[in-house]
Amino acid sequence: MRITNAAQLSQLKSANKVSSAAAAQIEAALKQSTAGSAEDAGSLKSSISHHRRSVKSGERGESKGEASVRLALVSAFGDWNAGGEVVQELIPFSTRAFRADFALPRWKLCLEVDGWSFHGMKKEDHHRDRERGNFFAMHNWLLFRVSHGQALKETGTLVDGIAHAMTLRDPFPREAIELEPKPHKHGVWYKLHLKP
């Protein structure tokens, strides 16, 4: 679907076909595209093309569900490395080797995409996920868990839920967060360090 003007967006909003968080992002993009130059539009087109290639090729070692969530989160909240909020593959603790698929570290929010092969086939996997979820909660991290199907079909609801959770939490200043890159066979994981 391509939304090229405010009237189209308004129709989708009134038909409840787009979430409020997604609508806000689309409105901002429409404003930017009308104010920006053709050069900016070319840059945006190049960026979108790169994301599409990334999802199709699996170059990040991610499932289709993870790719869908990554694109939705980065569209809504921005990529950390570009001044936004979203970090993919975050290791938030020094005492345990737990990792989150996606995180908004300033808000202590994280998200896990639970595919069947790694989270549901064995009883041990189920118990390990519960242990991990409890550890995140004990350290004041709010963990969102979504199934692979939800990741593909309900990203708008997920983005709205995260946006609402952000209104209920006090963020850390960006300067208080340091992310240490840790090379991995599927890309880069990031170790979180909070500065005093």
Coordinates of N, CA, C and O in Angstrom, one line a residue:
M1 N 0.8 -1.2 0.0 CA 0.0 0.0 0.0 C 0.9 1.2 0.0 O 1.9 1.3 0.7
R2 N 0.5 2.2 -0.8 CA 1.3 3.4 -0.9 C 0.4 4.6 -0.5 O -0.7 4.8 -1.1
I3 N 0.8 5.4 0.5 CA 0.0 6.5 0.9 C 0.8 7.8 0.5 O 1.9 8.0 0.9
T4 N 0.2 8.5 -0.4 CA 0.9 9.7 -1.0 C 0.4 11.0 -0.5 O 1.1 12.0 -0.8
N5 N -0.7 11.1 0.2 CA -1.2 12.4 0.7 C -2.0 12.2 2.0 O -2.4 11.1 2.4
A6 N -2.3 13.4 2.6 CA -3.0 13.4 3.9 C -4.4 12.9 3.7 O -4.9 12.3 4.7
A7 N -5.0 13.1 2.6 CA -6.4 12.6 2.4 C -6.5 11.1 2.5 O -7.4 10.5 3.1
Q8 N -5.5 10.4 1.8 CA -5.5 9.0 1.9 C -5.3 8.5 3.3 O -5.9 7.5 3.7
L9 N -4.4 9.1 4.0 CA -4.1 8.7 5.4 C -5.4 9.0 6.2 O -5.7 8.1 7.1
S10 N -6.0 10.0 6.0 CA -7.3 10.3 6.8 C -8.3 9.2 6.6 O -9.0 8.8 7.5
Q11 N -8.5 8.8 5.3 CA -9.4 7.7 5.0 C -9.0 6.4 5.8 O -9.9 5.8 6.3
L12 N -7.8 6.1 5.8 CA -7.3 4.9 6.5 C -7.5 5.0 8.0 O -7.9 4.0 8.6
K13 N -7.3 6.2 8.5 CA -7.5 6.4 10.0 C -8.9 6.3 10.3 O -9.3 5.6 11.3
S14 N -9.8 6.9 9.5 CA -11.3 6.8 9.9 C -11.8 5.4 9.7 O -12.8 5.0 10.4
A15 N -11.2 4.6 8.8 CA -11.6 3.2 8.7 C -10.9 2.3 9.7 O -11.1 1.1 9.6
N16 N -10.1 2.9 10.6 CA -9.4 2.1 11.6 C -8.4 1.1 11.0 O -8.3 0.0 11.5
K17 N -7.8 1.4 9.8 CA -6.9 0.5 9.1 C -5.4 0.8 9.4 O -4.6 0.1 8.9
V18 N -5.2 1.8 10.2 CA -3.8 2.2 10.6 C -3.8 2.6 12.0 O -4.7 3.3 12.5
S19 N -2.8 2.1 12.8 CA -2.7 2.5 14.2 C -2.3 4.0 14.3 O -1.8 4.6 13.4
S20 N -2.5 4.5 15.5 CA -2.2 5.9 15.8 C -0.7 6.1 15.7 O -0.3 7.2 15.2
A21 N 0.1 5.2 16.2 CA 1.5 5.4 16.1 C 2.0 5.4 14.7 O 2.8 6.2 14.3
A22 N 1.5 4.5 13.9 CA 1.9 4.4 12.5 C 1.4 5.6 11.7 O 2.1 6.2 10.9
A23 N 0.2 6.1 12.1 CA -0.4 7.3 11.4 C 0.5 8.5 11.7 O 0.8 9.3 10.8
A24 N 1.0 8.6 12.9 CA 1.9 9.8 13.3 C 3.2 9.7 12.5 O 3.7 10.7 12.0
Q25 N 3.7 8.5 12.3 CA 4.9 8.3 11.5 C 4.7 8.7 10.0 O 5.5 9.3 9.4
I26 N 3.6 8.2 9.5 CA 3.2 8.5 8.1 C 3.0 10.0 7.9 O 3.5 10.6 6.9
E27 N 2.3 10.7 8.9 CA 2.1 12.1 8.8 C 3.5 12.8 8.7 O 3.7 13.8 7.9
A28 N 4.4 12.4 9.6 CA 5.7 13.1 9.6 C 6.5 12.8 8.3 O 7.1 13.7 7.8
A29 N 6.4 11.6 7.8 CA 7.0 11.3 6.5 C 6.4 12.1 5.4 O 7.2 12.6 4.5
L30 N 5.1 12.3 5.4 CA 4.5 13.1 4.3 C 4.9 14.5 4.4 O 5.2 15.2 3.4
K31 N 5.0 15.1 5.6 CA 5.4 16.5 5.8 C 6.9 16.6 5.3 O 7.2 17.6 4.6
Q32 N 7.7 15.6 5.7 CA 9.1 15.7 5.3 C 9.3 15.6 3.8 O 10.1 16.3 3.2
S33 N 8.5 14.7 3.2 CA 8.6 14.5 1.7 C 8.1 15.8 0.9 O 8.7 16.1 -0.1
T34 N 7.1 16.5 1.4 CA 6.7 17.7 0.7 C 7.6 18.8 1.0 O 7.8 19.7 0.1
A35 N 8.3 18.8 2.1 CA 9.3 19.9 2.4 C 10.7 19.6 1.9 O 11.5 20.5 1.6
G36 N 11.0 18.3 1.7 CA 12.3 17.9 1.3 C 12.6 18.0 -0.1 O 11.7 18.2 -0.9
S37 N 13.8 17.9 -0.5 CA 14.2 18.0 -1.9 C 14.1 16.7 -2.6 O 14.0 15.6 -1.9
A38 N 14.3 16.6 -3.9 CA 14.3 15.4 -4.6 C 15.5 14.5 -4.2 O 15.4 13.3 -4.1
E39 N 16.6 15.2 -3.7 CA 17.7 14.4 -3.3 C 17.4 13.7 -2.0 O 17.7 12.5 -1.8
D40 N 16.6 14.3 -1.1 CA 16.2 13.7 0.2 C 15.3 12.5 -0.2 O 15.4 11.4 0.4
A41 N 14.4 12.6 -1.1 CA 13.5 11.5 -1.5 C 14.3 10.4 -2.1 O 14.0 9.2 -1.8
G42 N 15.4 10.7 -2.9 CA 16.2 9.6 -3.4 C 16.9 8.9 -2.3 O 17.0 7.6 -2.3
S43 N 17.3 9.6 -1.3 CA 18.0 9.0 -0.1 C 17.0 8.1 0.6 O 17.4 6.9 1.0
L44 N 15.8 8.5 0.8 CA 14.8 7.7 1.5 C 14.5 6.5 0.7 O 14.4 5.4 1.2
K45 N 14.3 6.6 -0.6 CA 14.0 5.5 -1.5 C 15.2 4.5 -1.4 O 14.9 3.3 -1.3
S46 N 16.4 4.9 -1.4 CA 17.6 4.0 -1.2 C 17.5 3.3 0.1 O 17.8 2.1 0.2
S47 N 17.2 4.0 1.2 CA 17.1 3.4 2.5 C 16.0 2.3 2.5 O 16.2 1.2 3.1
I48 N 14.8 2.6 2.0 CA 13.8 1.6 1.9 C 14.2 0.4 1.1 O 13.9 -0.7 1.5
S49 N 14.8 0.7 0.0 CA 15.3 -0.4 -0.9 C 16.2 -1.3 -0.1 O 16.2 -2.5 -0.2
H50 N 17.1 -0.7 0.7 CA 18.1 -1.5 1.5 C 17.3 -2.4 2.5 O 17.7 -3.6 2.6
H51 N 16.3 -1.8 3.2 CA 15.6 -2.6 4.1 C 14.9 -3.8 3.4 O 14.9 -4.9 4.0
R52 N 14.3 -3.5 2.3 CA 13.6 -4.6 1.6 C 14.6 -5.7 1.2 O 14.3 -6.9 1.3
R53 N 15.8 -5.3 0.7 CA 16.8 -6.4 0.3 C 17.2 -7.1 1.6 O 17.3 -8.3 1.5
S54 N 17.3 -6.4 2.7 CA 17.7 -7.1 3.9 C 16.7 -8.1 4.4 O 17.0 -9.2 4.8
V55 N 15.4 -7.8 4.3 CA 14.3 -8.7 4.7 C 14.3 -9.9 3.7 O 14.2 -11.0 4.2
K56 N 14.4 -9.7 2.4 CA 14.4 -10.8 1.5 C 15.6 -11.7 1.6 O 15.4 -12.9 1.5
S57 N 16.7 -11.1 1.8 CA 17.9 -12.0 1.7 C 18.2 -12.7 3.0 O 19.0 -13.6 3.1
G58 N 17.6 -12.2 4.2 CA 17.9 -12.7 5.5 C 19.4 -12.5 5.9 O 19.9 -13.2 6.7
E59 N 20.0 -11.4 5.3 CA 21.4 -11.1 5.6 C 21.7 -10.9 7.1 O 22.8 -11.0 7.5
R60 N 20.6 -10.6 7.9 CA 20.8 -10.3 9.3 C 20.7 -11.6 10.1 O 20.8 -11.5 11.3
G61 N 20.4 -12.7 9.5 CA 20.2 -13.9 10.2 C 18.9 -13.9 11.0 O 18.8 -14.4 12.1
E62 N 17.9 -13.2 10.5 CA 16.6 -13.0 11.2 C 15.5 -13.7 10.5 O 15.5 -13.9 9.3
S63 N 14.4 -14.1 11.2 CA 13.2 -14.7 10.6 C 12.4 -13.6 9.9 O 12.7 -12.4 10.2
K64 N 11.4 -14.0 9.2 CA 10.5 -13.0 8.6 C 9.8 -12.2 9.6 O 9.5 -11.0 9.5
G65 N 9.4 -12.9 10.7 CA 8.7 -12.2 11.8 C 9.6 -11.1 12.4 O 9.2 -10.0 12.7
E66 N 10.9 -11.5 12.7 CA 11.8 -10.5 13.3 C 12.1 -9.3 12.3 O 12.1 -8.2 12.7
A67 N 12.2 -9.6 11.0 CA 12.3 -8.6 10.0 C 11.1 -7.6 10.0 O 11.3 -6.4 9.9
S68 N 9.9 -8.2 10.1 CA 8.7 -7.4 10.1 C 8.7 -6.5 11.3 O 8.4 -5.3 11.2
V69 N 9.1 -7.0 12.5 CA 9.1 -6.2 13.7 C 10.2 -5.2 13.7 O 10.0 -4.0 14.0
R70 N 11.4 -5.5 13.1 CA 12.4 -4.5 13.0 C 12.0 -3.3 12.2 O 12.2 -2.2 12.6
L71 N 11.4 -3.6 11.0 CA 11.0 -2.5 10.2 C 9.9 -1.7 10.8 O 9.9 -0.4 10.8
A72 N 9.0 -2.3 11.5 CA 7.9 -1.5 12.2 C 8.5 -0.7 13.3 O 8.1 0.5 13.5
L73 N 9.4 -1.3 14.2 CA 9.9 -0.5 15.3 C 10.8 0.6 14.8 O 10.7 1.7 15.3
V74 N 11.7 0.4 13.8 CA 12.6 1.4 13.3 C 11.8 2.5 12.6 O 12.1 3.7 12.8
S75 N 10.7 2.1 12.0 CA 9.8 3.2 11.3 C 9.2 4.0 12.4 O 9.0 5.2 12.2
A76 N 8.7 3.4 13.5 CA 8.0 4.2 14.5 C 9.0 4.9 15.5 O 8.7 6.1 15.8
F77 N 10.1 4.3 15.8 CA 10.9 4.9 16.9 C 12.4 5.2 16.5 O 13.1 5.8 17.2
G78 N 12.7 4.9 15.3 CA 14.1 5.1 14.8 C 15.1 4.2 15.3 O 15.0 3.6 16.3
D79 N 16.2 4.0 14.5 CA 17.3 3.1 14.8 C 18.3 3.9 15.7 O 18.5 5.1 15.5
W80 N 18.7 3.2 16.8 CA 19.6 3.8 17.7 C 20.8 4.5 17.1 O 21.2 5.6 17.4
N81 N 21.4 3.8 16.1 CA 22.6 4.3 15.5 C 22.4 5.5 14.6 O 23.3 6.2 14.1
A82 N 21.1 5.9 14.4 CA 20.7 7.0 13.6 C 20.0 8.1 14.5 O 19.3 8.9 14.0
G83 N 20.2 7.9 15.8 CA 19.6 8.9 16.7 C 18.3 8.5 17.3 O 17.7 9.2 18.0
G84 N 17.8 7.3 16.9 CA 16.5 6.8 17.4 C 16.6 6.1 18.7 O 17.5 6.2 19.4
E85 N 15.6 5.2 18.9 CA 15.5 4.4 20.1 C 15.8 2.9 20.1 O 16.1 2.3 21.1
V86 N 15.7 2.3 18.9 CA 15.6 0.9 18.8 C 17.0 0.3 18.6 O 17.8 0.7 17.7
V87 N 17.3 -0.7 19.4 CA 18.6 -1.5 19.3 C 18.2 -2.9 19.0 O 17.3 -3.5 19.7
Q88 N 18.8 -3.5 18.0 CA 18.5 -5.0 17.8 C 19.6 -5.8 18.4 O 20.8 -5.4 18.4
E89 N 19.2 -6.9 19.1 CA 20.2 -7.8 19.7 C 20.9 -7.1 20.8 O 22.1 -7.0 20.8
L90 N 20.2 -6.8 21.9 CA 20.8 -6.1 23.1 C 21.0 -7.1 24.2 O 20.1 -7.9 24.5
I91 N 22.2 -7.1 24.8 CA 22.5 -7.8 26.0 C 22.5 -6.8 27.1 O 23.5 -6.1 27.3
P92 N 21.4 -6.8 27.9 CA 21.3 -5.7 28.9 C 22.0 -5.9 30.2 O 22.1 -5.0 31.0
F93 N 22.4 -7.2 30.5 CA 22.9 -7.5 31.9 C 24.3 -8.0 31.8 O 24.7 -8.6 30.9
S94 N 25.1 -7.6 32.8 CA 26.4 -8.1 33.0 C 26.5 -9.4 33.7 O 27.4 -10.2 33.6
T95 N 25.4 -9.8 34.5 CA 25.4 -10.9 35.3 C 24.8 -12.2 34.6 O 25.0 -13.3 35.1
R96 N 24.1 -12.0 33.6 CA 23.5 -13.1 32.8 C 23.6 -12.8 31.3 O 23.6 -11.7 30.9
A97 N 23.7 -13.8 30.6 CA 24.0 -13.7 29.1 C 22.7 -13.6 28.3 O 22.6 -14.0 27.2
F98 N 21.6 -13.1 29.0 CA 20.3 -13.0 28.3 C 20.4 -11.9 27.2 O 21.1 -10.9 27.4
R99 N 19.7 -12.1 26.1 CA 19.7 -11.1 25.0 C 18.3 -10.9 24.6 O 17.5 -11.8 24.7
A100 N 18.0 -9.6 24.2 CA 16.7 -9.3 23.7 C 16.7 -9.1 22.2 O 17.7 -8.5 21.7
D101 N 15.7 -9.6 21.5 CA 15.7 -9.4 20.0 C 15.7 -7.9 19.7 O 16.5 -7.5 18.8
F102 N 14.9 -7.1 20.4 CA 14.9 -5.7 20.2 C 14.7 -5.0 21.5 O 14.1 -5.6 22.4
A103 N 15.3 -3.8 21.6 CA 15.1 -3.1 22.9 C 15.1 -1.6 22.6 O 15.7 -1.1 21.6
L104 N 14.5 -0.9 23.5 CA 14.5 0.6 23.6 C 15.2 0.8 25.0 O 14.5 0.9 26.0
P105 N 16.5 0.9 25.0 CA 17.2 0.8 26.3 C 17.0 2.0 27.2 O 17.0 1.9 28.4
R106 N 16.7 3.2 26.6 CA 16.4 4.4 27.5 C 15.2 4.2 28.3 O 15.0 4.7 29.4
W107 N 14.3 3.4 27.8 CA 13.0 3.1 28.5 C 12.9 1.8 29.2 O 11.9 1.5 29.8
K108 N 14.0 1.0 29.1 CA 14.0 -0.4 29.6 C 12.8 -1.2 29.1 O 12.1 -1.9 29.9
L109 N 12.6 -1.1 27.8 CA 11.6 -1.9 27.1 C 12.3 -2.8 26.2 O 13.3 -2.4 25.5
C110 N 11.8 -4.1 26.1 CA 12.4 -5.0 25.1 C 11.3 -5.9 24.5 O 10.2 -6.0 25.1
L111 N 11.7 -6.5 23.4 CA 10.7 -7.3 22.7 C 11.4 -8.6 22.2 O 12.5 -8.6 21.8
E112 N 10.6 -9.7 22.4 CA 11.1 -11.0 21.9 C 10.1 -11.5 20.9 O 8.8 -11.5 21.1
V113 N 10.5 -12.0 19.7 CA 9.7 -12.7 18.8 C 9.9 -14.2 19.0 O 11.0 -14.7 18.9
D114 N 8.8 -14.8 19.5 CA 8.9 -16.2 19.8 C 8.4 -17.1 18.7 O 7.2 -17.3 18.5
G115 N 9.4 -17.6 17.9 CA 9.1 -18.6 16.9 C 9.0 -20.0 17.5 O 9.6 -20.2 18.6
W116 N 8.3 -20.8 16.8 CA 8.1 -22.2 17.4 C 9.4 -23.0 17.5 O 9.6 -23.6 18.5
S117 N 10.3 -22.9 16.6 CA 11.5 -23.7 16.7 C 12.4 -23.4 17.8 O 13.1 -24.3 18.3
F118 N 12.4 -22.2 18.3 CA 13.3 -21.9 19.4 C 12.6 -21.6 20.8 O 13.2 -21.5 21.8
H119 N 11.3 -21.5 20.7 CA 10.6 -21.1 21.9 C 9.4 -22.0 22.3 O 8.8 -21.8 23.3
G120 N 9.1 -23.0 21.5 CA 7.9 -23.8 21.8 C 8.0 -25.3 21.6 O 7.1 -26.0 22.0
M121 N 9.0 -25.8 21.0 CA 9.0 -27.2 20.7 C 9.4 -28.0 21.9 O 8.9 -29.2 22.0
K122 N 10.2 -27.5 22.8 CA 10.6 -28.3 23.9 C 10.2 -27.6 25.2 O 10.2 -26.4 25.3
K123 N 9.9 -28.4 26.2 CA 9.5 -27.9 27.5 C 10.6 -27.1 28.1 O 10.4 -26.1 28.8
E124 N 11.9 -27.5 27.9 CA 13.0 -26.8 28.5 C 13.1 -25.4 27.9 O 13.4 -24.4 28.6
D125 N 12.7 -25.2 26.6 CA 12.7 -23.9 26.0 C 11.7 -23.0 26.6 O 11.9 -21.8 26.9
H126 N 10.5 -23.5 26.9 CA 9.4 -22.8 27.5 C 9.9 -22.4 28.9 O 9.7 -21.2 29.3
H127 N 10.5 -23.2 29.7 CA 10.9 -22.9 31.1 C 12.0 -21.9 31.0 O 12.1 -20.9 31.8
R128 N 13.0 -22.0 30.1 CA 14.0 -21.0 29.9 C 13.5 -19.6 29.6 O 14.0 -18.6 30.2
D129 N 12.5 -19.6 28.8 CA 11.9 -18.3 28.4 C 11.2 -17.7 29.7 O 11.2 -16.4 29.9
R130 N 10.6 -18.5 30.5 CA 9.9 -18.0 31.7 C 11.0 -17.4 32.7 O 10.9 -16.4 33.3
E131 N 12.1 -18.2 32.8 CA 13.2 -17.7 33.7 C 13.8 -16.4 33.2 O 14.0 -15.5 34.0
R132 N 14.0 -16.3 31.9 CA 14.5 -15.1 31.3 C 13.5 -13.9 31.5 O 13.9 -12.8 31.9
G133 N 12.2 -14.1 31.3 CA 11.2 -13.1 31.4 C 11.2 -12.6 32.9 O 11.1 -11.4 33.1
N134 N 11.3 -13.5 33.8 CA 11.3 -13.1 35.2 C 12.6 -12.3 35.6 O 12.5 -11.4 36.4
F135 N 13.7 -12.7 35.0 CA 14.9 -12.0 35.3 C 14.8 -10.5 34.7 O 15.2 -9.6 35.4
F136 N 14.3 -10.4 33.5 CA 14.1 -9.0 33.0 C 13.2 -8.2 33.9 O 13.5 -7.1 34.3
A137 N 12.1 -8.8 34.4 CA 11.1 -8.1 35.3 C 11.8 -7.7 36.6 O 11.5 -6.6 37.1
M138 N 12.6 -8.6 37.2 CA 13.3 -8.3 38.4 C 14.2 -7.1 38.3 O 14.6 -6.5 39.3
H139 N 14.6 -6.8 37.1 CA 15.5 -5.7 36.8 C 14.8 -4.5 36.2 O 15.4 -3.7 35.5
N140 N 13.5 -4.5 36.3 CA 12.6 -3.4 35.9 C 12.6 -3.2 34.3 O 12.5 -2.1 33.8
W141 N 12.8 -4.3 33.6 CA 12.6 -4.3 32.2 C 11.3 -4.8 31.8 O 10.8 -5.8 32.4
L142 N 10.5 -4.1 31.0 CA 9.2 -4.5 30.5 C 9.4 -5.3 29.2 O 9.9 -4.7 28.2
L143 N 9.1 -6.6 29.2 CA 9.3 -7.5 28.1 C 8.0 -7.7 27.4 O 7.1 -8.2 28.0
F144 N 8.0 -7.4 26.1 CA 6.9 -7.7 25.2 C 7.2 -9.0 24.5 O 8.3 -9.1 23.9
R145 N 6.3 -9.9 24.5 CA 6.5 -11.2 23.8 C 5.5 -11.3 22.7 O 4.3 -11.2 23.0
V146 N 5.9 -11.6 21.5 CA 5.0 -11.8 20.4 C 5.3 -13.1 19.7 O 6.4 -13.5 19.5
S147 N 4.2 -13.7 19.2 CA 4.4 -14.9 18.4 C 4.9 -14.5 17.0 O 4.8 -13.3 16.6
H148 N 5.4 -15.5 16.2 CA 5.8 -15.2 14.8 C 4.6 -14.6 14.0 O 4.8 -13.7 13.3
G149 N 3.4 -15.2 14.2 CA 2.2 -14.7 13.5 C 1.9 -13.3 13.9 O 1.5 -12.5 13.0
Q150 N 1.9 -13.0 15.2 CA 1.7 -11.6 15.6 C 2.7 -10.6 15.0 O 2.4 -9.5 14.6
A151 N 4.0 -11.1 14.9 CA 5.0 -10.3 14.4 C 4.8 -10.0 12.9 O 5.1 -8.9 12.4
L152 N 4.1 -10.9 12.2 CA 3.9 -10.6 10.8 C 2.6 -9.8 10.5 O 2.5 -9.1 9.6
K153 N 1.6 -10.0 11.4 CA 0.3 -9.4 11.2 C -0.2 -8.3 12.1 O -1.2 -7.6 11.8
E154 N 0.5 -8.1 13.2 CA 0.0 -7.2 14.2 C 1.0 -6.2 14.7 O 1.0 -5.8 15.9
T155 N 1.9 -5.7 13.8 CA 2.9 -4.8 14.2 C 2.3 -3.5 14.7 O 2.9 -2.8 15.5
G156 N 1.2 -3.0 14.1 CA 0.6 -1.8 14.5 C 0.2 -1.8 16.0 O 0.4 -0.9 16.7
T157 N -0.4 -2.9 16.4 CA -0.8 -3.1 17.8 C 0.4 -3.1 18.7 O 0.4 -2.5 19.8
L158 N 1.4 -3.8 18.2 CA 2.7 -3.8 19.0 C 3.3 -2.4 19.2 O 3.7 -2.0 20.3
V159 N 3.4 -1.7 18.1 CA 3.9 -0.3 18.1 C 3.1 0.6 19.1 O 3.6 1.3 19.9
D160 N 1.8 0.5 19.0 CA 0.9 1.2 19.9 C 1.2 0.9 21.3 O 1.2 1.8 22.2
G161 N 1.3 -0.4 21.6 CA 1.6 -0.9 23.0 C 2.9 -0.3 23.5 O 3.0 0.1 24.7
I162 N 3.9 -0.4 22.7 CA 5.2 0.2 23.1 C 5.1 1.7 23.3 O 5.7 2.2 24.3
A163 N 4.5 2.4 22.4 CA 4.3 3.8 22.5 C 3.6 4.2 23.8 O 4.0 5.1 24.5
H164 N 2.6 3.4 24.2 CA 1.9 3.7 25.4 C 2.8 3.4 26.6 O 2.8 4.2 27.6
A165 N 3.5 2.3 26.6 CA 4.4 2.0 27.7 C 5.4 3.1 27.9 O 5.8 3.3 29.0
M166 N 5.9 3.7 26.8 CA 6.9 4.8 26.9 C 6.3 5.9 27.7 O 7.0 6.7 28.4
T167 N 5.0 6.2 27.6 CA 4.4 7.3 28.4 C 4.3 7.0 29.9 O 4.1 7.9 30.7
L168 N 4.5 5.7 30.3 CA 4.4 5.3 31.7 C 5.7 5.2 32.4 O 5.8 4.9 33.5
R169 N 6.8 5.3 31.6 CA 8.2 5.1 32.2 C 9.0 6.4 32.0 O 8.8 7.2 31.1
D170 N 9.9 6.6 32.9 CA 10.9 7.7 32.8 C 12.1 7.2 32.0 O 12.8 6.3 32.5
P171 N 12.5 7.9 30.9 CA 13.6 7.4 30.2 C 15.0 7.8 30.8 O 15.0 8.9 31.5
F172 N 16.0 7.0 30.6 CA 17.3 7.4 30.9 C 17.8 8.4 29.9 O 17.4 8.4 28.7
P173 N 18.7 9.4 30.2 CA 19.2 10.2 29.2 C 20.1 9.4 28.2 O 20.8 8.5 28.6
R174 N 20.1 9.8 27.0 CA 20.8 9.0 26.0 C 22.3 9.0 26.3 O 23.0 8.0 26.1
E175 N 22.8 10.1 26.9 CA 24.2 10.1 27.2 C 24.6 9.1 28.3 O 25.8 8.8 28.5
A176 N 23.6 8.6 29.1 CA 23.9 7.6 30.1 C 24.0 6.2 29.6 O 24.3 5.3 30.4
I177 N 23.8 6.0 28.3 CA 23.8 4.7 27.7 C 25.0 4.5 26.8 O 25.2 5.4 25.9
E178 N 25.7 3.5 27.0 CA 26.8 3.1 26.1 C 26.6 1.7 25.6 O 26.3 0.8 26.4
L179 N 26.7 1.5 24.3 CA 26.5 0.2 23.7 C 27.8 -0.3 23.1 O 28.4 0.4 22.3
E180 N 28.2 -1.4 23.6 CA 29.5 -2.0 23.2 C 29.2 -3.0 22.1 O 28.5 -4.0 22.4
P181 N 29.7 -2.9 20.9 CA 29.4 -3.9 19.8 C 30.1 -5.2 20.1 O 31.3 -5.2 20.5
K182 N 29.4 -6.3 19.9 CA 30.0 -7.6 20.1 C 29.7 -8.4 18.8 O 28.6 -8.8 18.5
P183 N 30.7 -8.6 18.0 CA 30.5 -9.3 16.7 C 30.0 -10.7 16.9 O 30.3 -11.3 17.9
H184 N 29.1 -11.1 16.1 CA 28.4 -12.4 16.2 C 28.3 -12.9 14.7 O 28.3 -12.2 13.8
K185 N 28.1 -14.2 14.6 CA 28.0 -14.8 13.3 C 26.9 -14.3 12.4 O 26.9 -14.3 11.2
H186 N 25.8 -13.7 13.1 CA 24.7 -13.2 12.3 C 24.7 -11.7 12.3 O 23.7 -11.0 12.0
G187 N 25.8 -11.0 12.7 CA 25.9 -9.6 12.7 C 26.5 -9.1 14.0 O 27.6 -9.6 14.4
V188 N 25.9 -8.1 14.6 CA 26.4 -7.5 15.8 C 25.4 -7.6 16.9 O 24.2 -7.2 16.7
W189 N 25.8 -8.0 18.1 CA 25.0 -7.9 19.3 C 25.6 -6.7 20.1 O 26.7 -6.3 19.9
Y190 N 24.8 -6.1 20.9 CA 25.2 -4.9 21.7 C 25.1 -5.1 23.2 O 24.1 -5.5 23.7
K191 N 26.2 -4.9 23.9 CA 26.3 -5.0 25.3 C 26.0 -3.7 25.9 O 26.6 -2.7 25.6
L192 N 25.0 -3.6 26.8 CA 24.6 -2.3 27.4 C 25.4 -2.0 28.7 O 25.7 -2.9 29.5
H193 N 25.9 -0.8 28.7 CA 26.6 -0.2 29.9 C 25.9 1.1 30.2 O 25.7 2.0 29.4
L194 N 25.4 1.2 31.5 CA 24.8 2.4 32.0 C 25.8 3.2 32.7 O 26.4 2.7 33.7
K195 N 26.0 4.4 32.3 CA 27.0 5.3 33.0 C 26.3 6.0 34.2 O 25.1 6.3 34.1
P196 N 27.0 6.2 35.3 CA 26.4 6.8 36.4 C 26.1 8.3 36.2 O 26.5 8.9 35.4

